[in-house]
Amino acid sequence: MQRGSGRRTRLETRLNALSTPVFALDASRTILFFNRGCEQLLEWSAEEILGQTCDYAIDTDTDECESVCNLICPPAEVFQGTRLEVPRFLLARSGKTIPCLIRYSPLTDEQRRTKLVLGFIERIRDPQALPSASASQQLHAELAALRLSLRNRFRFSTLVARSPGMQRVLRQLELAVQTTQPVHFQGETGTGKEHLARAIHFESEQRRKIFIPLNCEKLPPRELKQTVKKIFERDYDESMPLEPGVLFLAEIQNLPRDIQEMILENLQAKAKNVHVRLMTASSIPLQELLDQETILSEFFFFITTMEIQVPALRERREDLELLSQHFLENENRYQQKQVSGFAPGLLSLFQDYYWPANLDELIRVIQAAFEATTEPVITRESLPLRFKTGVDARSLGPSVSAPLRPLDESLSLVEKEQILLALELSRNNRTDAARMLGLTRAKLYRRMEALNISIDEL
């Protein structure tokens, strides 16, 4: 035992003397070695890094050692015994971005199980041009590059925004950070409106206050009114360590007019020394709500001081692959199982899909595939059946001609099918279903009644 310990000590001494950055992890992804070369390159001491467990996920917080640990984490294939050279954008403690090539060497036992992984870091100029990078590794590097770029340019490192539409949104978010005026987000269900509101809050001077999200559709009007009233009257739990900073109201097409009046009374005149910022969101254009007299005109003009149009996922195809990698790496966090990326050709299926439920649907597909896969990458076999069925339907040949029916009967069948589909996609939210179908909510109710459609049919 003493002889083995002595050899290990001498090996560590030699590796520490190298100017080349070298680190080592065990099979559970715990960092066991971090030499002086790593300390000098990444500006973190070995004492702070050793013993940390890393996940295959992108982090860009220079104040947390988790960021550097995750950025040097090997892909899942390495733990299966594969040697890899992987391009990475590392992040030094000072905030400096460092393009590197990391060479991973797995050390296996007699049963070919990986017991230790050595990592050798080499600084390079253009990691994206390396021919040795696989598609999934390239995507990981591109995601890191984008998030570091957004952190340096916009401060919003949790967002993925390469498409023109989302770049426009980022510029509006930057303006919103610099003020305390109301912000309204307009976009389809599932486009991430609440996440954008949180991004503004946590980049603003109010970040130490509480972000309070309330869904006007899910909360009963009485409970919603009581909650909003307590916030404005500061009648909340006194044990709460922080005071409210942002009141975020989702689906404001369901916000009763008396609550609108109460909000205006408290925020317009800054009554009772209220310092709560209002952010709102809707899946229906506000002008329609104003025309239908669903919202008060004064409330409309108050909440649209700044209005941000959030694009649907089908309108930001340039972001789709990076979003998929982003959500996959979020699944890797704090999990024993790690998945590196996607099998070749798989992401082309994502590009062909319509994504009616937007980001929410993409997240659910990624989560289901992550749970189902037994490979180091997501494969077609691991995708949920509902998604595969939707994709396969597009690749089928011409259908057999339908039997001739009376026209009224055919039209009723088609109409019923479309209404049921809209209700299913909107999770029985008849307001969203009406919007998808281009109907008013009242007209949808009338057609459902005429066609004998009930929610029980879903």
Coordinates of C-alpha atoms in Angstrom, one line a residue:
M1 CA 0.0 0.0 0.0
Q2 CA 2.8 2.4 0.9
R3 CA 4.6 1.6 -2.4
G4 CA 1.4 2.3 -4.4
S5 CA 0.8 5.5 -2.5
G6 CA 4.4 6.6 -3.1
R7 CA 4.1 6.0 -6.9
R8 CA 0.9 8.0 -7.0
T9 CA 2.5 10.9 -5.1
R10 CA 5.5 10.9 -7.5
L11 CA 3.1 10.9 -10.5
E12 CA 1.1 13.8 -9.1
T13 CA 4.3 15.7 -8.5
R14 CA 5.4 15.2 -12.1
L15 CA 2.0 16.2 -13.5
N16 CA 2.0 19.2 -11.3
A17 CA 5.4 20.3 -12.7
L18 CA 4.0 20.3 -16.3
S19 CA 3.1 23.6 -17.8
T20 CA 0.4 21.8 -19.8
P21 CA -2.9 22.0 -17.9
V22 CA -3.9 18.5 -16.8
F23 CA -6.8 17.3 -14.7
A24 CA -8.3 13.9 -13.7
L25 CA -11.8 12.7 -12.9
D26 CA -13.1 9.4 -11.6
A27 CA -16.1 7.4 -13.0
S28 CA -18.6 9.4 -11.0
R29 CA -17.2 12.6 -12.6
T30 CA -15.6 13.8 -9.3
I31 CA -12.4 15.9 -10.0
L32 CA -9.4 14.3 -8.3
F33 CA -6.5 16.2 -9.8
F34 CA -6.1 19.8 -11.1
N35 CA -2.5 20.8 -11.7
R36 CA -0.8 24.1 -11.6
G37 CA -1.2 24.5 -15.4
C38 CA -5.0 24.4 -14.9
E39 CA -4.8 26.8 -12.0
Q40 CA -2.9 29.3 -14.1
L41 CA -5.1 28.9 -17.2
L42 CA -8.5 29.0 -15.4
E43 CA -7.6 31.1 -12.4
W44 CA -9.1 28.7 -9.9
S45 CA -7.0 27.0 -7.2
A46 CA -6.9 23.2 -6.9
E47 CA -8.2 23.5 -3.4
E48 CA -11.4 25.1 -4.7
I49 CA -11.9 22.6 -7.5
L50 CA -10.9 19.2 -6.1
G51 CA -13.8 17.1 -4.9
Q52 CA -16.3 18.9 -7.1
T53 CA -18.6 16.8 -9.3
C54 CA -19.0 18.1 -12.9
D55 CA -22.0 17.7 -15.3
Y56 CA -22.0 17.9 -19.1
A57 CA -23.7 21.3 -19.2
I58 CA -22.8 24.8 -20.1
D59 CA -22.4 27.4 -17.3
T60 CA -21.1 31.0 -17.7
D61 CA -21.1 32.3 -14.1
T62 CA -17.5 33.4 -13.3
D63 CA -18.3 33.5 -9.6
E64 CA -19.1 29.8 -9.3
C65 CA -16.5 27.0 -9.6
E66 CA -19.4 24.9 -11.0
S67 CA -18.9 26.8 -14.3
V68 CA -15.3 25.7 -14.9
C69 CA -16.1 22.2 -13.6
N70 CA -18.9 21.7 -16.1
L71 CA -17.0 23.2 -18.9
I72 CA -14.2 20.6 -18.6
C73 CA -16.6 17.6 -18.1
P74 CA -16.0 14.8 -20.6
P75 CA -18.7 13.7 -23.0
A76 CA -20.6 10.5 -22.1
E77 CA -18.7 8.5 -24.7
V78 CA -15.4 9.0 -22.8
F79 CA -16.8 7.0 -19.8
Q80 CA -17.5 4.2 -22.2
G81 CA -13.8 4.0 -23.0
T82 CA -13.5 6.2 -26.1
R83 CA -10.6 8.6 -26.5
L84 CA -11.7 12.0 -27.7
E85 CA -10.3 15.4 -28.7
V86 CA -13.0 18.0 -28.1
P87 CA -13.1 21.7 -28.8
R88 CA -14.2 23.8 -25.8
F89 CA -14.7 27.5 -24.9
L90 CA -13.5 27.6 -21.3
L91 CA -14.2 30.5 -19.0
A92 CA -11.5 31.9 -16.7
R93 CA -12.4 33.3 -13.3
S94 CA -11.7 36.8 -14.5
G95 CA -14.3 36.4 -17.3
K96 CA -11.8 35.8 -20.1
T97 CA -13.0 33.3 -22.8
I98 CA -10.4 30.7 -23.7
P99 CA -10.8 28.6 -26.9
C100 CA -9.2 25.2 -26.2
L101 CA -8.8 21.6 -27.3
I102 CA -9.2 19.0 -24.5
R103 CA -7.8 15.6 -25.1
Y104 CA -9.6 13.0 -22.9
S105 CA -7.9 9.7 -22.1
P106 CA -10.0 7.1 -20.2
L107 CA -8.1 4.6 -18.0
T108 CA -9.9 1.2 -17.7
D109 CA -9.6 -1.8 -15.5
E110 CA -9.5 -5.5 -16.5
Q111 CA -13.2 -5.5 -17.3
R112 CA -12.8 -2.5 -19.5
R113 CA -14.7 -0.3 -17.1
T114 CA -13.5 3.3 -17.0
K115 CA -12.0 4.1 -13.6
L116 CA -10.2 7.4 -14.3
V117 CA -10.3 10.0 -17.1
L118 CA -7.2 12.2 -17.8
G119 CA -7.8 15.6 -19.5
F120 CA -5.1 17.6 -21.3
I121 CA -5.9 21.2 -22.2
E122 CA -4.3 22.9 -25.2
R123 CA -5.1 26.5 -26.1
I124 CA -6.1 26.9 -29.8
R125 CA -7.3 29.7 -32.1
D126 CA -10.4 28.2 -33.8
P127 CA -11.9 25.1 -32.1
Q128 CA -14.9 25.1 -34.4
A129 CA -12.7 24.4 -37.4
L130 CA -11.3 21.2 -36.0
P131 CA -12.3 18.2 -38.2
S132 CA -12.0 15.8 -35.3
A133 CA -15.1 17.3 -33.6
S134 CA -18.3 15.2 -34.0
A135 CA -21.6 16.9 -34.7
S136 CA -22.7 16.7 -31.1
Q137 CA -19.4 18.0 -29.8
Q138 CA -19.5 20.8 -32.3
L139 CA -23.0 21.7 -31.1
H140 CA -21.8 21.8 -27.5
A141 CA -18.9 24.1 -28.4
E142 CA -21.2 26.4 -30.4
L143 CA -23.7 26.6 -27.5
A144 CA -20.9 27.5 -25.2
A145 CA -19.6 30.1 -27.6
L146 CA -23.1 31.6 -28.1
R147 CA -23.8 31.8 -24.3
L148 CA -20.4 33.4 -23.6
S149 CA -21.0 35.9 -26.4
L150 CA -24.5 36.8 -25.1
R151 CA -23.1 37.1 -21.5
N152 CA -20.5 39.5 -22.7
R153 CA -22.8 41.5 -25.1
F154 CA -26.2 41.4 -23.5
R155 CA -25.6 39.9 -20.0
F156 CA -28.4 37.3 -20.6
S157 CA -26.3 34.1 -20.5
T158 CA -29.3 31.8 -19.8
L159 CA -30.9 32.6 -23.2
V160 CA -30.3 31.1 -26.6
A161 CA -30.7 33.7 -29.3
R162 CA -29.0 33.4 -32.6
S163 CA -32.0 34.1 -34.8
P164 CA -32.8 37.7 -35.9
G165 CA -36.1 37.6 -34.1
M166 CA -34.5 36.7 -30.7
Q167 CA -31.7 39.1 -31.2
R168 CA -34.3 41.8 -31.5
V169 CA -35.9 40.5 -28.3
L170 CA -32.5 40.7 -26.5
R171 CA -32.1 44.3 -27.5
Q172 CA -35.5 45.1 -26.0
L173 CA -34.6 43.2 -22.8
E174 CA -31.5 45.3 -22.5
L175 CA -33.6 48.5 -22.6
A176 CA -36.1 47.0 -20.1
V177 CA -33.3 46.3 -17.6
Q178 CA -32.5 50.0 -17.4
T179 CA -36.0 51.1 -16.3
T180 CA -38.7 50.1 -13.9
Q181 CA -41.6 50.8 -16.3
P182 CA -44.2 48.0 -17.1
V183 CA -43.3 45.4 -19.7
H184 CA -45.7 43.3 -21.7
F185 CA -44.8 40.1 -23.5
Q186 CA -47.0 39.0 -26.4
G187 CA -46.5 35.5 -27.8
E188 CA -48.0 32.1 -28.3
T189 CA -48.4 29.7 -25.4
G190 CA -45.1 28.0 -24.5
T191 CA -42.7 30.6 -26.0
G192 CA -40.9 31.3 -22.7
K193 CA -42.4 34.7 -21.8
E194 CA -42.1 34.1 -18.0
H195 CA -38.4 33.2 -18.5
L196 CA -37.7 36.4 -20.3
A197 CA -39.5 38.4 -17.6
R198 CA -37.3 36.6 -15.0
A199 CA -34.2 37.4 -17.0
I200 CA -35.0 41.1 -16.9
H201 CA -35.7 41.0 -13.2
F202 CA -32.4 39.2 -12.3
E203 CA -30.3 41.6 -14.4
S204 CA -32.0 44.7 -12.9
E205 CA -31.3 46.6 -9.7
Q206 CA -34.3 44.8 -8.1
R207 CA -32.7 41.4 -8.4
R208 CA -32.5 41.0 -4.6
K209 CA -36.3 41.4 -4.4
I210 CA -38.9 38.7 -5.1
F211 CA -40.2 37.8 -8.5
I212 CA -43.9 36.9 -8.0
P213 CA -45.6 35.0 -11.0
L214 CA -49.4 34.7 -11.0
N215 CA -51.4 33.0 -13.7
C216 CA -54.7 34.8 -14.3
E217 CA -56.2 31.8 -16.0
K218 CA -55.4 29.2 -13.4
L219 CA -56.1 31.2 -10.2
P220 CA -59.7 31.8 -9.3
P221 CA -60.6 35.5 -9.5
R222 CA -61.2 35.8 -5.8
E223 CA -57.9 34.3 -4.9
L224 CA -56.1 36.3 -7.5
K225 CA -57.6 39.6 -6.2
Q226 CA -56.7 38.8 -2.6
T227 CA -53.1 37.9 -3.6
V228 CA -52.6 41.1 -5.6
K229 CA -54.1 43.2 -2.8
K230 CA -51.8 41.7 -0.2
I231 CA -48.8 42.5 -2.4
F232 CA -49.8 46.2 -2.7
E233 CA -50.7 46.5 1.0
R234 CA -47.5 44.8 2.0
D235 CA -49.7 42.4 3.9
Y236 CA -47.5 39.3 3.2
D237 CA -45.7 37.0 5.5
E238 CA -43.4 39.1 7.7
S239 CA -41.0 36.1 8.0
M240 CA -40.3 36.6 4.2
P241 CA -36.7 37.8 4.0
L242 CA -37.2 39.8 0.8
E243 CA -39.9 42.2 -0.4
P244 CA -41.8 41.8 -3.7
G245 CA -39.9 43.4 -6.6
V246 CA -41.9 42.2 -9.7
L247 CA -45.5 41.2 -10.1
F248 CA -45.7 39.0 -13.3
L249 CA -49.2 38.4 -14.5
A250 CA -49.5 35.7 -17.2
E251 CA -52.6 35.3 -19.4
I252 CA -53.9 38.7 -18.6
Q253 CA -56.8 38.2 -21.1
N254 CA -58.4 36.5 -18.0
L255 CA -57.6 39.3 -15.6
P256 CA -60.9 40.7 -14.2
R257 CA -61.5 44.4 -14.8
D258 CA -61.9 45.2 -11.1
I259 CA -58.3 43.9 -10.5
Q260 CA -57.1 46.0 -13.4
E261 CA -58.5 49.0 -11.7
M262 CA -56.9 48.1 -8.4
I263 CA -53.5 47.7 -10.1
L264 CA -53.9 51.1 -11.8
E265 CA -54.9 52.7 -8.5
N266 CA -51.8 51.4 -6.8
L267 CA -49.1 51.7 -9.5
Q268 CA -50.0 54.8 -11.4
A269 CA -50.0 57.1 -8.3
K270 CA -47.4 55.0 -6.5
A271 CA -49.9 54.8 -3.7
K272 CA -48.8 53.7 -0.2
N273 CA -45.2 53.9 -1.3
V274 CA -45.6 50.8 -3.5
H275 CA -42.4 50.0 -5.5
V276 CA -43.5 46.8 -7.3
R277 CA -42.8 46.6 -11.0
L278 CA -45.5 45.1 -13.2
M279 CA -44.8 42.7 -16.0
T280 CA -47.6 41.0 -18.0
A281 CA -48.0 38.4 -20.7
S282 CA -50.7 37.2 -23.0
S283 CA -51.1 34.7 -25.8
I284 CA -53.7 36.9 -27.5
P285 CA -52.8 40.3 -29.1
L286 CA -53.7 43.1 -26.7
Q287 CA -55.4 45.1 -29.4
E288 CA -58.0 42.3 -29.8
L289 CA -58.6 42.4 -26.0
L290 CA -59.1 46.1 -26.2
D291 CA -61.5 45.8 -29.1
Q292 CA -63.5 43.2 -27.2
E293 CA -63.4 45.5 -24.1
T294 CA -61.8 42.6 -22.1
I295 CA -59.2 45.1 -20.8
L296 CA -59.7 48.7 -19.8
S297 CA -58.2 51.2 -22.2
E298 CA -56.3 52.9 -19.4
F299 CA -54.9 49.6 -18.3
F300 CA -53.9 48.8 -21.9
F301 CA -51.9 52.0 -22.3
F302 CA -50.3 51.5 -18.9
I303 CA -49.0 48.0 -19.5
T304 CA -47.8 48.6 -23.1
T305 CA -45.1 51.2 -22.1
M306 CA -42.8 48.5 -23.5
E307 CA -44.2 45.6 -25.5
I308 CA -42.0 42.7 -26.6
Q309 CA -43.2 40.3 -29.3
V310 CA -41.8 36.8 -28.5
P311 CA -41.5 34.7 -31.7
A312 CA -42.8 31.2 -31.9
L313 CA -40.3 28.3 -32.2
R314 CA -41.1 27.7 -35.8
E315 CA -40.1 31.4 -36.5
R316 CA -36.6 30.9 -34.9
R317 CA -35.3 27.8 -36.7
E318 CA -31.7 29.0 -36.4
D319 CA -32.0 28.6 -32.7
L320 CA -33.6 25.1 -32.7
E321 CA -30.5 22.9 -32.6
L322 CA -28.8 25.0 -29.9
L323 CA -32.0 25.1 -27.9
S324 CA -32.2 21.3 -28.2
Q325 CA -28.6 21.0 -26.9
H326 CA -29.3 23.5 -24.2
F327 CA -32.4 21.6 -22.8
L328 CA -30.5 18.3 -23.1
E329 CA -27.6 19.7 -21.0
N330 CA -30.1 21.0 -18.5
E331 CA -31.3 17.4 -18.0
N332 CA -27.6 16.4 -17.4
R333 CA -27.4 18.6 -14.3
Y334 CA -27.1 16.7 -11.1
Q335 CA -27.9 13.4 -12.8
Q336 CA -25.8 10.3 -12.7
K337 CA -26.7 9.6 -16.3
Q338 CA -25.1 12.0 -18.9
V339 CA -26.0 12.3 -22.5
S340 CA -23.7 14.2 -24.9
G341 CA -25.9 15.2 -27.8
F342 CA -28.0 13.8 -30.7
A343 CA -27.4 11.0 -33.1
P344 CA -26.6 12.0 -36.7
G345 CA -29.6 13.2 -38.7
L346 CA -31.9 13.4 -35.6
L347 CA -32.0 17.2 -35.4
S348 CA -33.2 17.4 -39.0
L349 CA -36.4 15.8 -37.7
F350 CA -36.8 18.6 -35.3
Q351 CA -36.3 21.1 -38.1
D352 CA -39.2 19.5 -40.0
Y353 CA -41.6 19.5 -37.1
Y354 CA -44.1 22.4 -36.6
W355 CA -43.8 22.6 -32.7
P356 CA -47.4 23.8 -32.0
A357 CA -46.7 24.0 -28.3
N358 CA -43.3 25.8 -28.9
L359 CA -40.6 25.5 -26.2
D360 CA -42.8 23.7 -23.8
E361 CA -43.2 20.9 -26.3
L362 CA -39.5 20.8 -27.2
I363 CA -38.6 20.5 -23.5
R364 CA -41.1 17.6 -23.0
V365 CA -39.6 15.7 -26.0
I366 CA -36.1 16.2 -24.8
Q367 CA -37.0 15.1 -21.2
A368 CA -38.8 12.0 -22.5
A369 CA -35.9 11.1 -24.8
F370 CA -33.3 11.6 -22.1
E371 CA -35.2 9.2 -19.8
A372 CA -35.6 6.6 -22.5
T373 CA -32.1 6.5 -24.0
T374 CA -29.6 3.9 -23.0
E375 CA -27.0 5.4 -25.4
P376 CA -24.5 8.3 -24.8
V377 CA -26.6 10.3 -27.4
I378 CA -30.3 10.7 -28.1
T379 CA -31.4 8.4 -30.8
R380 CA -34.6 8.2 -32.9
E381 CA -35.7 5.1 -30.9
S382 CA -35.7 7.1 -27.7
L383 CA -38.0 9.9 -29.0
P384 CA -41.5 9.8 -27.6
L385 CA -44.1 8.0 -29.8
R386 CA -46.3 11.1 -30.1
F387 CA -43.4 13.1 -31.7
K388 CA -42.4 10.3 -34.0
T389 CA -46.0 9.8 -35.2
G390 CA -46.3 13.5 -36.0
V391 CA -43.0 13.4 -38.0
D392 CA -43.8 10.2 -39.8
A393 CA -47.2 11.5 -40.9
R394 CA -45.4 14.0 -43.1
S395 CA -43.4 11.3 -44.9
L396 CA -46.3 9.0 -45.8
G397 CA -47.2 8.7 -49.5
P398 CA -50.5 10.0 -51.0
S399 CA -53.5 8.8 -49.0
V400 CA -56.2 6.7 -50.4
S401 CA -59.2 8.7 -51.7
A402 CA -61.8 9.1 -49.0
P403 CA -65.3 7.8 -49.7
L404 CA -67.7 10.4 -51.1
R405 CA -70.0 11.8 -48.4
P406 CA -72.6 14.6 -48.4
L407 CA -70.8 17.9 -48.3
D408 CA -72.3 19.1 -45.0
E409 CA -71.3 15.8 -43.3
S410 CA -67.8 16.1 -44.6
L411 CA -67.4 19.7 -43.5
S412 CA -68.8 18.9 -40.0
L413 CA -66.3 16.0 -39.6
V414 CA -63.3 18.2 -40.6
E415 CA -64.5 21.0 -38.3
K416 CA -64.9 18.6 -35.4
E417 CA -61.5 17.1 -36.0
Q418 CA -59.8 20.5 -36.1
I419 CA -61.5 21.7 -32.9
L420 CA -60.5 18.5 -31.0
L421 CA -56.9 18.9 -32.2
A422 CA -56.8 22.5 -31.1
L423 CA -58.2 21.6 -27.7
E424 CA -55.6 18.8 -27.3
L425 CA -52.7 21.1 -28.3
S426 CA -53.9 23.8 -25.9
R427 CA -54.4 21.3 -23.1
N428 CA -58.1 22.1 -23.0
N429 CA -57.5 25.9 -22.9
R430 CA -60.5 27.0 -24.9
T431 CA -59.1 30.6 -25.2
D432 CA -55.9 29.3 -26.8
A433 CA -57.8 26.8 -28.9
A434 CA -60.0 29.6 -30.3
R435 CA -56.9 31.6 -31.2
M436 CA -55.4 28.7 -33.0
L437 CA -58.6 28.2 -35.0
G438 CA -59.0 31.9 -35.8
L439 CA -62.3 32.1 -33.8
T440 CA -63.6 34.2 -30.9
R441 CA -64.0 32.2 -27.7
A442 CA -67.8 32.7 -27.9
K443 CA -67.9 31.3 -31.4
L444 CA -65.8 28.3 -30.4
Y445 CA -68.3 27.5 -27.7
R446 CA -71.2 27.7 -30.1
R447 CA -69.5 25.4 -32.6
M448 CA -68.6 22.9 -29.8
E449 CA -72.2 22.8 -28.7
A450 CA -73.4 22.4 -32.3
L451 CA -71.0 19.5 -32.9
N452 CA -71.6 17.9 -29.6
I453 CA -68.0 18.3 -28.5
S454 CA -67.1 17.9 -24.9
I455 CA -63.8 17.9 -23.1
D456 CA -64.4 14.3 -22.2
E457 CA -63.8 13.3 -25.8
L458 CA -60.1 14.1 -25.4

